[in-house]
Short mmCIF file of N, CA and C in Angstrom, two decimals:
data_model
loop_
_atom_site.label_atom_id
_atom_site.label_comp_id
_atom_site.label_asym_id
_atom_site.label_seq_id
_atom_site.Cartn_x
_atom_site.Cartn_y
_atom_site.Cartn_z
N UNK A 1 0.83 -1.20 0.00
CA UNK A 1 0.00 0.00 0.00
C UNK A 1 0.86 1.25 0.00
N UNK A 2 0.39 2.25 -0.53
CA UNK A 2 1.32 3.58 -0.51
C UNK A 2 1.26 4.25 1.10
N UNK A 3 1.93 4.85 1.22
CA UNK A 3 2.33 5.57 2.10
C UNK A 3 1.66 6.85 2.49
N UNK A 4 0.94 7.43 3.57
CA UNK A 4 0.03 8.84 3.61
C UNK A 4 1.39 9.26 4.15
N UNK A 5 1.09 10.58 3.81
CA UNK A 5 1.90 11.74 4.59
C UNK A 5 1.35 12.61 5.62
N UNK A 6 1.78 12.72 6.65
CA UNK A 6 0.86 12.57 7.70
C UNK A 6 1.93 13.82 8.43
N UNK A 7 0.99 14.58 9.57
CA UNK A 7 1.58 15.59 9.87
C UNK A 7 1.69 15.70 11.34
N UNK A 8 2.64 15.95 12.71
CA UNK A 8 2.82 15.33 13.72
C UNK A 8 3.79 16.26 14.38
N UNK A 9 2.84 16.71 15.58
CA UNK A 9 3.50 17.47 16.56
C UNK A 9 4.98 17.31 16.65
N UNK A 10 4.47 16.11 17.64
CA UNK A 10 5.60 15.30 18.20
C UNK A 10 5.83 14.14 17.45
N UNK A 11 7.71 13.96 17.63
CA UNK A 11 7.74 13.09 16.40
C UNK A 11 8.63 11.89 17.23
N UNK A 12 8.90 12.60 18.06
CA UNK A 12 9.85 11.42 19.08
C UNK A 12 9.26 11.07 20.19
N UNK A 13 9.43 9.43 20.49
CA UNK A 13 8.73 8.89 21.75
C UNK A 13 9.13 9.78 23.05
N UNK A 14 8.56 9.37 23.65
CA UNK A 14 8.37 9.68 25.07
C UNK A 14 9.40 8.96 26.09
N UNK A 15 10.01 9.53 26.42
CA UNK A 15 11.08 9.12 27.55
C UNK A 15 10.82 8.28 28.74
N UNK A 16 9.98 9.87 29.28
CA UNK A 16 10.22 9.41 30.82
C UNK A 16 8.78 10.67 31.20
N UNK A 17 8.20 10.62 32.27
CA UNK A 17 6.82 11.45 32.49
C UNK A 17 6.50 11.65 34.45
N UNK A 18 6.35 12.92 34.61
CA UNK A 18 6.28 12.98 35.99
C UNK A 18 5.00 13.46 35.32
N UNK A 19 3.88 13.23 36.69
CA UNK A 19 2.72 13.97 36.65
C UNK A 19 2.27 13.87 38.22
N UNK A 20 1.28 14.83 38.37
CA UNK A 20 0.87 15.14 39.98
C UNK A 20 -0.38 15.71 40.13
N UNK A 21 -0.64 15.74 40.65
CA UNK A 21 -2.57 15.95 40.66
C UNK A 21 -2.67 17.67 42.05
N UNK A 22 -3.41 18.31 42.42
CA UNK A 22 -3.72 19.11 43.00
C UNK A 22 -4.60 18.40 44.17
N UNK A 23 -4.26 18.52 45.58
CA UNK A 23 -5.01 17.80 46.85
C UNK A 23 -5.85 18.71 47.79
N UNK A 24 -7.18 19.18 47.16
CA UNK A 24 -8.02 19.86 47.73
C UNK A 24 -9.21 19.68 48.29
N UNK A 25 -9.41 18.28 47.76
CA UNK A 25 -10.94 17.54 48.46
C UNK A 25 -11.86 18.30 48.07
N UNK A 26 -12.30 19.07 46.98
CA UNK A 26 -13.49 19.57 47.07
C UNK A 26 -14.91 18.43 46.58
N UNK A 27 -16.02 18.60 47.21
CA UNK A 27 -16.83 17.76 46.62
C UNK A 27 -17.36 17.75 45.10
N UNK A 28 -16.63 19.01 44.32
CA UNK A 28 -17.25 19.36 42.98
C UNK A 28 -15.92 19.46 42.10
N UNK A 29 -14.86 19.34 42.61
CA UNK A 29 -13.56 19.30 41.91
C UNK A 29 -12.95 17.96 42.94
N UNK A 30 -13.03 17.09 42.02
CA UNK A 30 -11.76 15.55 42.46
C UNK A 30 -10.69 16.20 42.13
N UNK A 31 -9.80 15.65 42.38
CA UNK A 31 -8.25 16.11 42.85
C UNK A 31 -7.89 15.39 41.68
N UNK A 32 -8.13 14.28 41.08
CA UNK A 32 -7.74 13.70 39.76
C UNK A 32 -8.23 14.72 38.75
N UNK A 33 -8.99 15.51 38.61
CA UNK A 33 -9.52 16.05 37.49
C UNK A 33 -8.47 17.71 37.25
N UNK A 34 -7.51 17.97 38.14
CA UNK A 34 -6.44 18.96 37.55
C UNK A 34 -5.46 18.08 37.84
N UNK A 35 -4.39 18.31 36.80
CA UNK A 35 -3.27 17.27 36.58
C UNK A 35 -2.65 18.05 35.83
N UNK A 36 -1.13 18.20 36.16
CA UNK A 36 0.04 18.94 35.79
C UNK A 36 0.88 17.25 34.78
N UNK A 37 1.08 17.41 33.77
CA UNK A 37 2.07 16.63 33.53
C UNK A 37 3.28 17.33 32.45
N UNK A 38 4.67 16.30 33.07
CA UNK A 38 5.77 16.82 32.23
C UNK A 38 6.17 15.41 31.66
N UNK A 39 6.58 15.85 30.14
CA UNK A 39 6.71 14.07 29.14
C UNK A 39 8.46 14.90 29.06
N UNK A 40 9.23 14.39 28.54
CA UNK A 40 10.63 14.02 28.09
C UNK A 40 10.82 13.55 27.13
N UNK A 41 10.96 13.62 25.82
CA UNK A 41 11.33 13.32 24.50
C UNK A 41 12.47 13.17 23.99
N UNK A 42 12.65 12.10 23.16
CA UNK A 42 13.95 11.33 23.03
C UNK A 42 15.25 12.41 22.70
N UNK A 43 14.61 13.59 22.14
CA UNK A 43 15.29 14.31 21.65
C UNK A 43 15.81 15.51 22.59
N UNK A 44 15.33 15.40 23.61
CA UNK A 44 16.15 15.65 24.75
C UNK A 44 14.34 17.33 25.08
N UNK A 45 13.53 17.51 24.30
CA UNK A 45 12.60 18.73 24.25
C UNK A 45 11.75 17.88 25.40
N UNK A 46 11.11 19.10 26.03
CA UNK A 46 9.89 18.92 27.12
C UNK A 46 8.58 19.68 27.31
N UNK A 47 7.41 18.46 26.83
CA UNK A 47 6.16 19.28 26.74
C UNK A 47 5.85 19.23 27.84
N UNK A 48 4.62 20.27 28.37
CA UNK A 48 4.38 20.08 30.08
C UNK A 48 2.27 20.50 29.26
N UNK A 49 1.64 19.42 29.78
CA UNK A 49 0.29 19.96 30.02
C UNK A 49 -0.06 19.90 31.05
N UNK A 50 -0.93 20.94 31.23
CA UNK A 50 -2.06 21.01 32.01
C UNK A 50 -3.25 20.78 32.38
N UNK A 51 -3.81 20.08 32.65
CA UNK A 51 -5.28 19.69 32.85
C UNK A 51 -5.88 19.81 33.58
N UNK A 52 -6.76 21.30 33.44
CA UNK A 52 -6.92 22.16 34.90
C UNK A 52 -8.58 22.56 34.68
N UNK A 53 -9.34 22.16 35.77
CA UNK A 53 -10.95 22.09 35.74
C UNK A 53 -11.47 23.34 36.95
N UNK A 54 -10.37 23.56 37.52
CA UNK A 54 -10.97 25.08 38.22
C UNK A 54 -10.43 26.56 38.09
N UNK A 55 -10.36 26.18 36.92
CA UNK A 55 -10.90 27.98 36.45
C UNK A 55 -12.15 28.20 36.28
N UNK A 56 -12.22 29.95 35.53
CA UNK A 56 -13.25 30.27 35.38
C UNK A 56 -14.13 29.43 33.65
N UNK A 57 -15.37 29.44 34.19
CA UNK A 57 -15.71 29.03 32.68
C UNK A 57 -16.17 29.63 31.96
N UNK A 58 -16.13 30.58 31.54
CA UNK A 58 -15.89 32.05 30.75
C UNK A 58 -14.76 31.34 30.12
N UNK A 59 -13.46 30.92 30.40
CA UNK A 59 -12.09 30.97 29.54
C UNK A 59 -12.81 29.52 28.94
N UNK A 60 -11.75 29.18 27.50
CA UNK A 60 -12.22 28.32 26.71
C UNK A 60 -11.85 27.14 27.43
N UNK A 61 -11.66 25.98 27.07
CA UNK A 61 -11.14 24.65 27.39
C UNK A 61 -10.09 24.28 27.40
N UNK A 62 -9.61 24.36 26.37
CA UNK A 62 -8.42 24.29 25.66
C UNK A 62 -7.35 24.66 25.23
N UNK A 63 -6.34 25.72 25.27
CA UNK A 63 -5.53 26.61 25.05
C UNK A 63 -3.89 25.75 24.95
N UNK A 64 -3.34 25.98 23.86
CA UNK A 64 -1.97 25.15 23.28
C UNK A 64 -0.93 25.77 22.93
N UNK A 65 0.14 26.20 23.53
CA UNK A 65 1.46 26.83 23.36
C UNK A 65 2.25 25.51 22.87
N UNK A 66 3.04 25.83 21.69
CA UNK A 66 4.17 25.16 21.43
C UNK A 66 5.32 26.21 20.84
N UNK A 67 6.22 25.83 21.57
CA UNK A 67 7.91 26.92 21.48
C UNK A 67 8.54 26.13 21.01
N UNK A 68 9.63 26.52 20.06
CA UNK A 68 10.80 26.07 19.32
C UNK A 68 11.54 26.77 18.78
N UNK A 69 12.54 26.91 18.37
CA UNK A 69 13.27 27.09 17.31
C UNK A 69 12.88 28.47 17.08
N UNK A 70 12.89 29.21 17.75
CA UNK A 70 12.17 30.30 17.55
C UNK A 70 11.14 30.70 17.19
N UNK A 71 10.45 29.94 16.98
CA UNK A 71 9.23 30.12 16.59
C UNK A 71 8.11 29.38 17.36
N UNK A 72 6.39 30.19 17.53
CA UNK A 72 5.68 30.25 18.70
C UNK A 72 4.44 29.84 17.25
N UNK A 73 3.47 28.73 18.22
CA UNK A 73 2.37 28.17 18.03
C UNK A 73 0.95 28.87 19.09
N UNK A 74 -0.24 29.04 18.61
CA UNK A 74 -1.35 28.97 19.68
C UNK A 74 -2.02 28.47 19.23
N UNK A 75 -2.97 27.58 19.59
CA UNK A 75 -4.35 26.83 19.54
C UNK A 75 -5.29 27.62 20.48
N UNK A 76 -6.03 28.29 20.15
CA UNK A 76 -7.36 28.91 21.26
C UNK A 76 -8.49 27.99 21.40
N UNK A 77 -8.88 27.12 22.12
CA UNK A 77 -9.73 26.20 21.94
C UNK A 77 -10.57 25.93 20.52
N UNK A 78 -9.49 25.52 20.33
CA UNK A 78 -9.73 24.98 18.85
C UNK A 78 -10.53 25.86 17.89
N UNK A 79 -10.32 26.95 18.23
CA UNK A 79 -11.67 28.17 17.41
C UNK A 79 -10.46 28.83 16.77
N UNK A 80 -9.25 29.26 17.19
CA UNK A 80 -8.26 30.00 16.28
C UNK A 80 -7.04 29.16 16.68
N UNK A 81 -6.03 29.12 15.52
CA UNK A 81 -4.97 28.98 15.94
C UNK A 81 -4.16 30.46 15.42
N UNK A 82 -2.94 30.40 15.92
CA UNK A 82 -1.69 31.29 15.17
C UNK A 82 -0.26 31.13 15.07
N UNK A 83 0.66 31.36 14.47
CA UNK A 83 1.97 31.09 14.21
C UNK A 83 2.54 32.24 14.28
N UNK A 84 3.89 32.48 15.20
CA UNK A 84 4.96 33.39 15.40
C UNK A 84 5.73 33.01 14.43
N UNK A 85 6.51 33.80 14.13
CA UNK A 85 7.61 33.36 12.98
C UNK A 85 8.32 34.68 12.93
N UNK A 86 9.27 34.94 13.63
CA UNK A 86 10.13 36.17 13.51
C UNK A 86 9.39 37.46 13.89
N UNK A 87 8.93 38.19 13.20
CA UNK A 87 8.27 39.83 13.87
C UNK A 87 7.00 39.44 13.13
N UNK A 88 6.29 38.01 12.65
CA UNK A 88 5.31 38.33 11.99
C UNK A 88 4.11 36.98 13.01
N UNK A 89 2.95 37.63 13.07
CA UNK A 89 2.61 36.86 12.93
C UNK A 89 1.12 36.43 11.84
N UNK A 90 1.21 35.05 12.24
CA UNK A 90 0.23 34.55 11.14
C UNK A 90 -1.52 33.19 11.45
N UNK A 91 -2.76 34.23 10.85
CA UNK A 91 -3.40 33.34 11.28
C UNK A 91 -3.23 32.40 10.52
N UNK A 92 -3.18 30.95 11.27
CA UNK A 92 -3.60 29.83 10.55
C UNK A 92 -5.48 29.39 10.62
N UNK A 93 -5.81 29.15 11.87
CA UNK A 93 -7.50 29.30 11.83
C UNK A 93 -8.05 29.93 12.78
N UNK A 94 -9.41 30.40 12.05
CA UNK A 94 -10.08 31.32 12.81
C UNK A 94 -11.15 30.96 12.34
N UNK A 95 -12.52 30.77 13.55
CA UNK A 95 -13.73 30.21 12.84
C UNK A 95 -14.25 29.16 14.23
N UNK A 96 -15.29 28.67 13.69
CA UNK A 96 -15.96 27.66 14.54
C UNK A 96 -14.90 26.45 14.94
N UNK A 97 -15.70 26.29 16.53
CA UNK A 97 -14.24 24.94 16.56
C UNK A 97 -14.49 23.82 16.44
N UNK A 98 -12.92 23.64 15.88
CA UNK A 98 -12.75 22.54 15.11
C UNK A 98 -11.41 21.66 15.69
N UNK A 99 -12.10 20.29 16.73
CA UNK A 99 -10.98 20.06 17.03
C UNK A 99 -10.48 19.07 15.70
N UNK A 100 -10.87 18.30 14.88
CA UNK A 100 -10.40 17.59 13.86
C UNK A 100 -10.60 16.26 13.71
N UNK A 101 -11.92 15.92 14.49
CA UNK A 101 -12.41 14.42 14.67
C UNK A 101 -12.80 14.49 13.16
N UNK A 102 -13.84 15.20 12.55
CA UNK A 102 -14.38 14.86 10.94
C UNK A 102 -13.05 14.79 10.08
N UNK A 103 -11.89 15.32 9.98
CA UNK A 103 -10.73 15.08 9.68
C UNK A 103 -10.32 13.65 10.03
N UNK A 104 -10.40 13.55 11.08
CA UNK A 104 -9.12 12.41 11.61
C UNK A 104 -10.49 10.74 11.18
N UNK A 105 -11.28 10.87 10.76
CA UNK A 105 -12.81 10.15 10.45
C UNK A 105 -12.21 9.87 9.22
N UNK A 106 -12.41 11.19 8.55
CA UNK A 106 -11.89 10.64 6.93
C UNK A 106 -11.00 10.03 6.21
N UNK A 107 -10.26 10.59 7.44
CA UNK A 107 -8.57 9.42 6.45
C UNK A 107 -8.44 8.25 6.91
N UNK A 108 -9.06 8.02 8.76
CA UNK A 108 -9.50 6.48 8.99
C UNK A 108 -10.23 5.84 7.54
N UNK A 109 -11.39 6.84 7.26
CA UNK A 109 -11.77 5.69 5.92
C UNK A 109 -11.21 5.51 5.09
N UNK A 110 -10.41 6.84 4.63
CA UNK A 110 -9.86 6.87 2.77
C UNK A 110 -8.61 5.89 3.67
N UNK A 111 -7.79 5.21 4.41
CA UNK A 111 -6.79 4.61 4.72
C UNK A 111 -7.49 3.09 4.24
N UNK A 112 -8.91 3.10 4.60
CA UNK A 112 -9.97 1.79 4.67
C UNK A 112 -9.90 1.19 3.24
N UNK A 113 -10.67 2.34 2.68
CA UNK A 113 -11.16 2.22 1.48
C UNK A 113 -9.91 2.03 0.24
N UNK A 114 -9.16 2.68 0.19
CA UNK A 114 -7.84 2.66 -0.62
C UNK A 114 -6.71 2.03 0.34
N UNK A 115 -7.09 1.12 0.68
CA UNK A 115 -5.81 0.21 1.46
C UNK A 115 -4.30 0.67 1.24
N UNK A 116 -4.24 2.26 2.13
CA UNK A 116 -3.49 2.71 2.69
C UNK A 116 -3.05 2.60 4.29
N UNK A 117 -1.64 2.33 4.27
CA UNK A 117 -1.08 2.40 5.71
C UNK A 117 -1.82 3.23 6.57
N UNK A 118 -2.11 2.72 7.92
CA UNK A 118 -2.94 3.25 9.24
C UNK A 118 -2.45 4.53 9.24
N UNK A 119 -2.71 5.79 9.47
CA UNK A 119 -2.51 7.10 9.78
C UNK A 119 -2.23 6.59 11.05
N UNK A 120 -2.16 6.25 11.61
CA UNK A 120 -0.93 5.79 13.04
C UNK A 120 -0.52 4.68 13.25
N UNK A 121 0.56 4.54 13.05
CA UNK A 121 1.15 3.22 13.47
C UNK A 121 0.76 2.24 14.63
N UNK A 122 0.98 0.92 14.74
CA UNK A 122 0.66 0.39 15.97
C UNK A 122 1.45 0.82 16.99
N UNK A 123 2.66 0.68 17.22
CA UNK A 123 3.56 1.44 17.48
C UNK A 123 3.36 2.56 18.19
N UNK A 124 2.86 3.47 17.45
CA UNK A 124 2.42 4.89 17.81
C UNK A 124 1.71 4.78 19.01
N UNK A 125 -0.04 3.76 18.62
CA UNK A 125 -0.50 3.58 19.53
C UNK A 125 -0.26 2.76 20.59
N UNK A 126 0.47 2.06 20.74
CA UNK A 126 0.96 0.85 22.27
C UNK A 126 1.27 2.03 22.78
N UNK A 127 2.23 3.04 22.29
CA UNK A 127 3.62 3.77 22.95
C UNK A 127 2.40 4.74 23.31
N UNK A 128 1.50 5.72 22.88
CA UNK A 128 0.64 6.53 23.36
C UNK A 128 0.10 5.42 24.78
N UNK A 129 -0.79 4.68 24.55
CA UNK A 129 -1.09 3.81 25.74
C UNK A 129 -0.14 3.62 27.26
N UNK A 130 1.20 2.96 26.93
CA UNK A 130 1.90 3.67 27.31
C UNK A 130 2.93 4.38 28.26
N UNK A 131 2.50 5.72 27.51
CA UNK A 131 2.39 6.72 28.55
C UNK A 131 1.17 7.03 29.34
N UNK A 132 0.05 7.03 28.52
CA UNK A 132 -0.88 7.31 29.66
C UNK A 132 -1.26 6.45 30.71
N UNK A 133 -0.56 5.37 30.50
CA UNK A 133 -0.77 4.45 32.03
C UNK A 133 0.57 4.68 32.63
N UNK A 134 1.47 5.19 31.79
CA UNK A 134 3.24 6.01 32.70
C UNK A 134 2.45 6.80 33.98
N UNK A 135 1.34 8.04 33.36
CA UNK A 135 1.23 8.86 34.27
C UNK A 135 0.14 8.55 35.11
N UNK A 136 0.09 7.99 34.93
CA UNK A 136 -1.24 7.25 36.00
C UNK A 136 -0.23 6.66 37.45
N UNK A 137 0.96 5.55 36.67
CA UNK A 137 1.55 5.04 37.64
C UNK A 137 2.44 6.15 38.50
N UNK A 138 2.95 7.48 37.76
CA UNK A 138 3.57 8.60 38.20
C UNK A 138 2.89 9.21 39.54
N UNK A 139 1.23 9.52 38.76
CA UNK A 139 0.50 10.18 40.10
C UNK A 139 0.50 9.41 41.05
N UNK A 140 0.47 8.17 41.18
CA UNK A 140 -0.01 7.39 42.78
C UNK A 140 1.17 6.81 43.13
N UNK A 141 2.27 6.81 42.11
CA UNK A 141 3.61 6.55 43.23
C UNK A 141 4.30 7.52 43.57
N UNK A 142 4.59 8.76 43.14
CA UNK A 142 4.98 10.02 43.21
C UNK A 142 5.90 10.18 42.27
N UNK A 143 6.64 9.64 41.21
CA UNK A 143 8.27 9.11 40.99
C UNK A 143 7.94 9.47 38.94
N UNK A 144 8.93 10.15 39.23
CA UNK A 144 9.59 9.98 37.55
C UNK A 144 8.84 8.32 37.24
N UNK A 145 8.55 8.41 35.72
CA UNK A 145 7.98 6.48 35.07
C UNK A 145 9.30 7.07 33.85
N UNK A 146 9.70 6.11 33.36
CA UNK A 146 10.82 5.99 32.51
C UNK A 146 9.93 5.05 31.66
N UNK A 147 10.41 5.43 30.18
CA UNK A 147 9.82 4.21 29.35
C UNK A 147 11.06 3.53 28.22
N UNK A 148 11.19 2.94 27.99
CA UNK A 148 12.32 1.87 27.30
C UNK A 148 12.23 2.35 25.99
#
């Protein structure tokens, strides 16, 4: 089958992942539901999210900084994004949001239908899996999870 070309944040596995939860007992905020995590990438870069349920809800959901190379990314809950690039910047989208499920739908099929390679590897997915059971084991033992 031919090959899709496929487009990807992150391109290197995942190292190693601390994550930690906020301990406030409220009866309307679980302490699992804000979660700080930091991943480690082979390439030595470090994403850190946030997964934070007590703010205000006025602010959107979702909000995505990515830094590099000089150059600056935003995702506004999926309603705008924008690109830094030297003294300029640039919209990429603006409009209703769109996180990219009807996207990520279609090429599951056209991959179906024209017996093209999985738009994610198995691979991809064990190693996503994972990590998210890395940080699971992170929060309730306290400890750096390292992955092979």
């Amino acid at each position: 089958p031919r090959r899709r070309q496929r487009q990807m944040c992150i391109r290197d596995r995942v190292t190693s992942c601390f994550a930690s939860t906020i301990k406030i007992d409220l009866e309307n905020i679980p302490n699992q539901d804000t979660v700080h995590i930091q991943l480690t990438l082979a390439d030595g870069s470090v994403a850190t999210i946030c997964y934070l349920c007590d703010g205000s809800k006025q602010m959107g959901k979702e909000y995505i900084e990515i830094i590099g190379d000089g150059n600056s990314y935003i995702v506004d809950d999926f309603k705008s994004a924008y690109a830094y690039k030297g003294n300029k910047k640039k919209t990429i989208y603006y409009g209703s949001q769109n996180k990219g499920y009807k996207n990520q739908i279609g090429i599951f099929i056209d991959a179906i239908q024209n017996n093209l390679d999985s738009p994610i590897t198995d691979n991809e997915i064990f190693h996503g899996m994972e990590v998210v059971f890395g940080i699971i084991k992170s929060i309730n033992k306290k400890k750096l999870v390292e992955f092979n």
